[in-house]
Structures are given as C-alpha cells and as structure tokens.
PDB file of C-alpha atoms in Angstrom:
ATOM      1  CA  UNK A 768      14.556 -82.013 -55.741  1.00  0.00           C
ATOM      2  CA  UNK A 769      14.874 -85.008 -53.142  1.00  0.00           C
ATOM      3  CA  UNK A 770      13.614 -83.675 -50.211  1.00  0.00           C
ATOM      4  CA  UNK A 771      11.876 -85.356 -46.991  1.00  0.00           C
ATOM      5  CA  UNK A 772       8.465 -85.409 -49.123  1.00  0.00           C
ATOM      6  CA  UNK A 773      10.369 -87.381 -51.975  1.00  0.00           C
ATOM      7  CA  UNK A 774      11.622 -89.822 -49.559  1.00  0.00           C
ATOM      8  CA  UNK A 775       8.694 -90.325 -47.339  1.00  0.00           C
ATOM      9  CA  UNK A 776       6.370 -91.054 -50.873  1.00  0.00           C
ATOM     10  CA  UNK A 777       8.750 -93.991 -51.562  1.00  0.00           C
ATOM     11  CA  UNK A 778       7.809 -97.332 -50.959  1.00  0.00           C
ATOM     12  CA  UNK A 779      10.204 -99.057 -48.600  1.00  0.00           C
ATOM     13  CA  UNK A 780      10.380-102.702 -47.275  1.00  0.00           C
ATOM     14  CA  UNK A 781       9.277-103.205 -43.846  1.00  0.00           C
ATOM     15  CA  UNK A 782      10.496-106.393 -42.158  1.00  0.00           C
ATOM     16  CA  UNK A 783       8.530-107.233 -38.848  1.00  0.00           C
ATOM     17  CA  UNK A 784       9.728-109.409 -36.023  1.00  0.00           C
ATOM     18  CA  UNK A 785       7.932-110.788 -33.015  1.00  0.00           C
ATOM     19  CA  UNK A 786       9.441-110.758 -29.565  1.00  0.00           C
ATOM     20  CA  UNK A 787       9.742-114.302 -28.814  1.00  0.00           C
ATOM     21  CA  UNK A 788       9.786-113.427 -25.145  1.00  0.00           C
ATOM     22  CA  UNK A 789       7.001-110.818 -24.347  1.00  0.00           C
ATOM     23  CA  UNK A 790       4.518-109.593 -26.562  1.00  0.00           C
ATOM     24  CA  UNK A 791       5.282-107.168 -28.816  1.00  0.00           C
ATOM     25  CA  UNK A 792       7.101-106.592 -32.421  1.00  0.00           C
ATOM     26  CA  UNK A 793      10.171-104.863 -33.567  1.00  0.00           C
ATOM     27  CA  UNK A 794      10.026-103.580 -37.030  1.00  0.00           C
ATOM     28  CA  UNK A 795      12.735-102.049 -39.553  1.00  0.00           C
ATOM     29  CA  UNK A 796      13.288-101.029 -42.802  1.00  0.00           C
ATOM     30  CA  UNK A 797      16.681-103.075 -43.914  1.00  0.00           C
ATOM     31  CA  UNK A 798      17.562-100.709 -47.204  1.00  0.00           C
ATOM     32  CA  UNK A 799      17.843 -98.098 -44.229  1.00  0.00           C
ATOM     33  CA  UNK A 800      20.361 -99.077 -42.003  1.00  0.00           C
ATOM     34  CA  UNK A 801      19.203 -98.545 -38.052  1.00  0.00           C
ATOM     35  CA  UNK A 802      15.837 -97.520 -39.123  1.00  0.00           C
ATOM     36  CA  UNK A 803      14.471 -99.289 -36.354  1.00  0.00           C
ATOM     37  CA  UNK A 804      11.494 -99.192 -33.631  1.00  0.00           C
ATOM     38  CA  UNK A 805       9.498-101.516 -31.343  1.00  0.00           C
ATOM     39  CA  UNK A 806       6.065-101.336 -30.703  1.00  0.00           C
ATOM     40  CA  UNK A 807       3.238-103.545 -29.113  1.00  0.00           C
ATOM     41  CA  UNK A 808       1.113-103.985 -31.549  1.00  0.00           C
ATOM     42  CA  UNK A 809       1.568-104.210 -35.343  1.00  0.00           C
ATOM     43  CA  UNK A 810      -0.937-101.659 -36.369  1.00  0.00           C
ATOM     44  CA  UNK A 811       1.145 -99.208 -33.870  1.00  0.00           C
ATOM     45  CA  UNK A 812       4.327-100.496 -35.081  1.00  0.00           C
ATOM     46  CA  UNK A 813       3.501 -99.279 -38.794  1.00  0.00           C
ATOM     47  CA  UNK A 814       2.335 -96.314 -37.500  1.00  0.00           C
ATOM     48  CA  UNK A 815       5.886 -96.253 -35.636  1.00  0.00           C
ATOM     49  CA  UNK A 816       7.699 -97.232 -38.505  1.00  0.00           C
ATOM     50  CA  UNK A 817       6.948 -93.932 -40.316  1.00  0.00           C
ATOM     51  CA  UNK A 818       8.035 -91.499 -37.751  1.00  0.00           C
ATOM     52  CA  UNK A 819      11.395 -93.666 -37.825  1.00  0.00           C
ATOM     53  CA  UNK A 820      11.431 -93.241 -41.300  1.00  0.00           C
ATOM     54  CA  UNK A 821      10.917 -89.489 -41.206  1.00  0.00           C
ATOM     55  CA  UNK A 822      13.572 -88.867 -38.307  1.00  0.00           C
ATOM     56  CA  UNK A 823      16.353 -91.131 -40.119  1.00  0.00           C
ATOM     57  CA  UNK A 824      15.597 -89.215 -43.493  1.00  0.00           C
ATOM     58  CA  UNK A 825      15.246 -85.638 -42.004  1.00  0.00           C
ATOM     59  CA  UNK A 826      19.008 -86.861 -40.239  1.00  0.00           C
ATOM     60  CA  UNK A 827      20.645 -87.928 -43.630  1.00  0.00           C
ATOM     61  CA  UNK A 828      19.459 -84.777 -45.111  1.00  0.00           C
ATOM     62  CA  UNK A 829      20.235 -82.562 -42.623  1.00  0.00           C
ATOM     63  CA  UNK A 830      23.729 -84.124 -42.559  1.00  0.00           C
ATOM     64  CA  UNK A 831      24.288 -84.657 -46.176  1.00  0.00           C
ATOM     65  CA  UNK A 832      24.606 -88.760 -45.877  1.00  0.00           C
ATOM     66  CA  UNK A 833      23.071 -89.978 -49.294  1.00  0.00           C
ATOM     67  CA  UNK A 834      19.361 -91.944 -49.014  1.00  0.00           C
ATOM     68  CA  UNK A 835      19.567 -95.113 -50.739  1.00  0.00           C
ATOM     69  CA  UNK A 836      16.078 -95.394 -52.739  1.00  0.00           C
ATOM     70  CA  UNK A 837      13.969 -98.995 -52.551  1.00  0.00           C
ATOM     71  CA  UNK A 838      15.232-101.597 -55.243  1.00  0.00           C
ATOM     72  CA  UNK A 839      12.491-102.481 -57.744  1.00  0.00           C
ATOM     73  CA  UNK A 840      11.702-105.648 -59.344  1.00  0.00           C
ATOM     74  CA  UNK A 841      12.510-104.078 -62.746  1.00  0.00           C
ATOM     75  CA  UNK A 842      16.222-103.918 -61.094  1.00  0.00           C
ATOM     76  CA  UNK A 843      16.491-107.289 -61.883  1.00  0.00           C
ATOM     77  CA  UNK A 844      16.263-109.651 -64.595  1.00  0.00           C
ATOM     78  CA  UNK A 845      15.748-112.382 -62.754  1.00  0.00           C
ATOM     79  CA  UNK A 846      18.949-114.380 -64.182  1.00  0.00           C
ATOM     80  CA  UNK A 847      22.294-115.119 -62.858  1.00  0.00           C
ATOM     81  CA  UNK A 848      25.322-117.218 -63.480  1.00  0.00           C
ATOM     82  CA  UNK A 849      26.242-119.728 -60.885  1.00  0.00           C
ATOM     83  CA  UNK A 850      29.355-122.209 -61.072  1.00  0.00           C
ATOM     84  CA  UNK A 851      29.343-125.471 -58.660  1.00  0.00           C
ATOM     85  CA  UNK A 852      31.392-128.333 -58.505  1.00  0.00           C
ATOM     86  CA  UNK A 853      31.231-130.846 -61.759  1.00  0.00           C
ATOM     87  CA  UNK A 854      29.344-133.480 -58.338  1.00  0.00           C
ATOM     88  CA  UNK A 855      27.110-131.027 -57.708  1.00  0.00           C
ATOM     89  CA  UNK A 856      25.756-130.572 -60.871  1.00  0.00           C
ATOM     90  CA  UNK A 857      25.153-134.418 -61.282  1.00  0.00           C
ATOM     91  CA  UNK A 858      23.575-134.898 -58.423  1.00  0.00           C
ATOM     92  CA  UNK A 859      20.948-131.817 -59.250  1.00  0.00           C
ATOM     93  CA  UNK A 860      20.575-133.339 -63.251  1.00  0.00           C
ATOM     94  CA  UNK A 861      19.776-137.204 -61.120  1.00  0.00           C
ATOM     95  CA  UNK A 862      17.445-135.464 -58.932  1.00  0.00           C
ATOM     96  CA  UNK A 863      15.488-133.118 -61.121  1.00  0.00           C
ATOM     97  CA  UNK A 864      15.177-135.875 -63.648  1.00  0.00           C
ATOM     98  CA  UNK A 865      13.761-138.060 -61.199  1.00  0.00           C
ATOM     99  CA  UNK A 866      11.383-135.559 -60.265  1.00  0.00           C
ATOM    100  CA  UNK A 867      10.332-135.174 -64.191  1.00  0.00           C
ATOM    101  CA  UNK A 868      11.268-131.697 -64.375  1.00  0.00           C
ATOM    102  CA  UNK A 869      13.957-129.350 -65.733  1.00  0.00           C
ATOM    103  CA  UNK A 870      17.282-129.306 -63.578  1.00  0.00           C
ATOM    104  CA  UNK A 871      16.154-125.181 -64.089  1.00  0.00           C
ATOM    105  CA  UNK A 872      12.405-125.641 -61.852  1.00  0.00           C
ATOM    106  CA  UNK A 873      14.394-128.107 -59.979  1.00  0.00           C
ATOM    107  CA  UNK A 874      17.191-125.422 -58.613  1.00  0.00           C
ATOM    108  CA  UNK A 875      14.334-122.989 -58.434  1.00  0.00           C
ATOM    109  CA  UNK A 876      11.802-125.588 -56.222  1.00  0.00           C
ATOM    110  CA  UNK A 877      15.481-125.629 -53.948  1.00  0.00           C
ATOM    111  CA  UNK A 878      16.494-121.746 -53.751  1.00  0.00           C
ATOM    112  CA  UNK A 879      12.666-120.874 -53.356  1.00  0.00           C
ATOM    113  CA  UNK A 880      12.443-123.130 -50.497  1.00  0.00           C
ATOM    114  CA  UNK A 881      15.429-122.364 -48.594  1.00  0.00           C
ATOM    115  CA  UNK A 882      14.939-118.384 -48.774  1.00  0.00           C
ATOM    116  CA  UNK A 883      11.421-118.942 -47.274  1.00  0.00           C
ATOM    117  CA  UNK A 884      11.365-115.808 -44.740  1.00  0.00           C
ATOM    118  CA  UNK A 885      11.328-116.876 -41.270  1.00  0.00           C
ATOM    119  CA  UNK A 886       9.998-113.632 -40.875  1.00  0.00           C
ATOM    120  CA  UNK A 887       7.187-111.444 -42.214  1.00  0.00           C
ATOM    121  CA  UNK A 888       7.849-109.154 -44.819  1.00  0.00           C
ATOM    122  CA  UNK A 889       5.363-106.520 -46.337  1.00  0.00           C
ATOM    123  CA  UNK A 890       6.589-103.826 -48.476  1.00  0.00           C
ATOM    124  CA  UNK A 891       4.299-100.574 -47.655  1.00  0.00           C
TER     125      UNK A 891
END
C-alpha cells in the first residue's frame, strides 16, 4: 500500500534558489506542485524541505488527490524526433561539419548548453 512511508522513501528532485536580495534560499520539489519552503541556510532548508514534503503528502492522502511518483532515467530513452525548417537544418550540417563532428554531438553540444540550470539542482 502507498502510504506516507512509501512516499516519504522516494527520491524526489529538490531545486534550490538563492534570494538575490537577502540571504537566504527557497527550495521546492517541482514534481510536487506548491511543495515549497524558505529557509536561511541550505542545510536547514533540506531539513525544511522534508517536513514540506510530509505535510503536502499527508494532505493528498488525506484528501484522496493522487501523488505523482519521481520520473527515473529509465523513463526515458534518451531519443526523440524533432522537425525544423529545411534552413535550419543546413545551417546545423555547415556548422557541425566545420566543427569536425556529427550534426548529432553538434545539436547535443547546443541543447546541453542552453538547458544549463541557472539554478542548483540535487535530487535527494
């Protein structure tokens, strides 16, 4: 049975932000929507971040609201179809060739790059 123990031994993402302004970081798991808290120090915040965890599970189950479970990496196979415009694609064949690599590295050099977290992310 799923219960709060279930839950709780799962191994959620935990995204961390730093207040810009003031000392301090805000941390939240994003698979659970408004699992949230702020705390001064990271070490606190993680400590935090489980009591969030247990209130916002201990809610859904009390209220019957369904728990979405972490994604894995075995989730996905790490391929995907992507059309772009005919210009596009030259331009990414000129580049990666001038580069002396496959137009495949090439894309992944680009999409690795750009989803670069401005933020820190651990998974706990």
């Amino acid at each position: 049975m799923k219960d709060l123990d279930y839950y709780m031994g799962l191994s959620y993402r935990v995204e961390t932000i730093k207040d810009e302004e003031g000392e301090g970081f805000t941390l939240h798991c994003p698979e659970l929507r408004g699992c949230i808290t702020c705390a001064e120090t990271l070490l606190e915040g993680f400590e935090m971040i489980e009591d969030a965890k247990k209130c916002w599970f201990t809610a859904c189950l009390e209220d019957g609201i369904p728990i979405p479970e972490p994604s894995r990496l075995e989730d996905f196979s790490g391929q995907f179809k992507l059309r772009i415009p005919k210009s596009l694609h030259k331009t990414l064949a000129e580049r990666s060739k001038q580069e002396g690599i496959s137009m495949n590295q090439y894309c992944l050099y680009l999409l690795a790059d750009g989803a670069s977290p401005s933020q820190r992310t651990v998974n706990n």
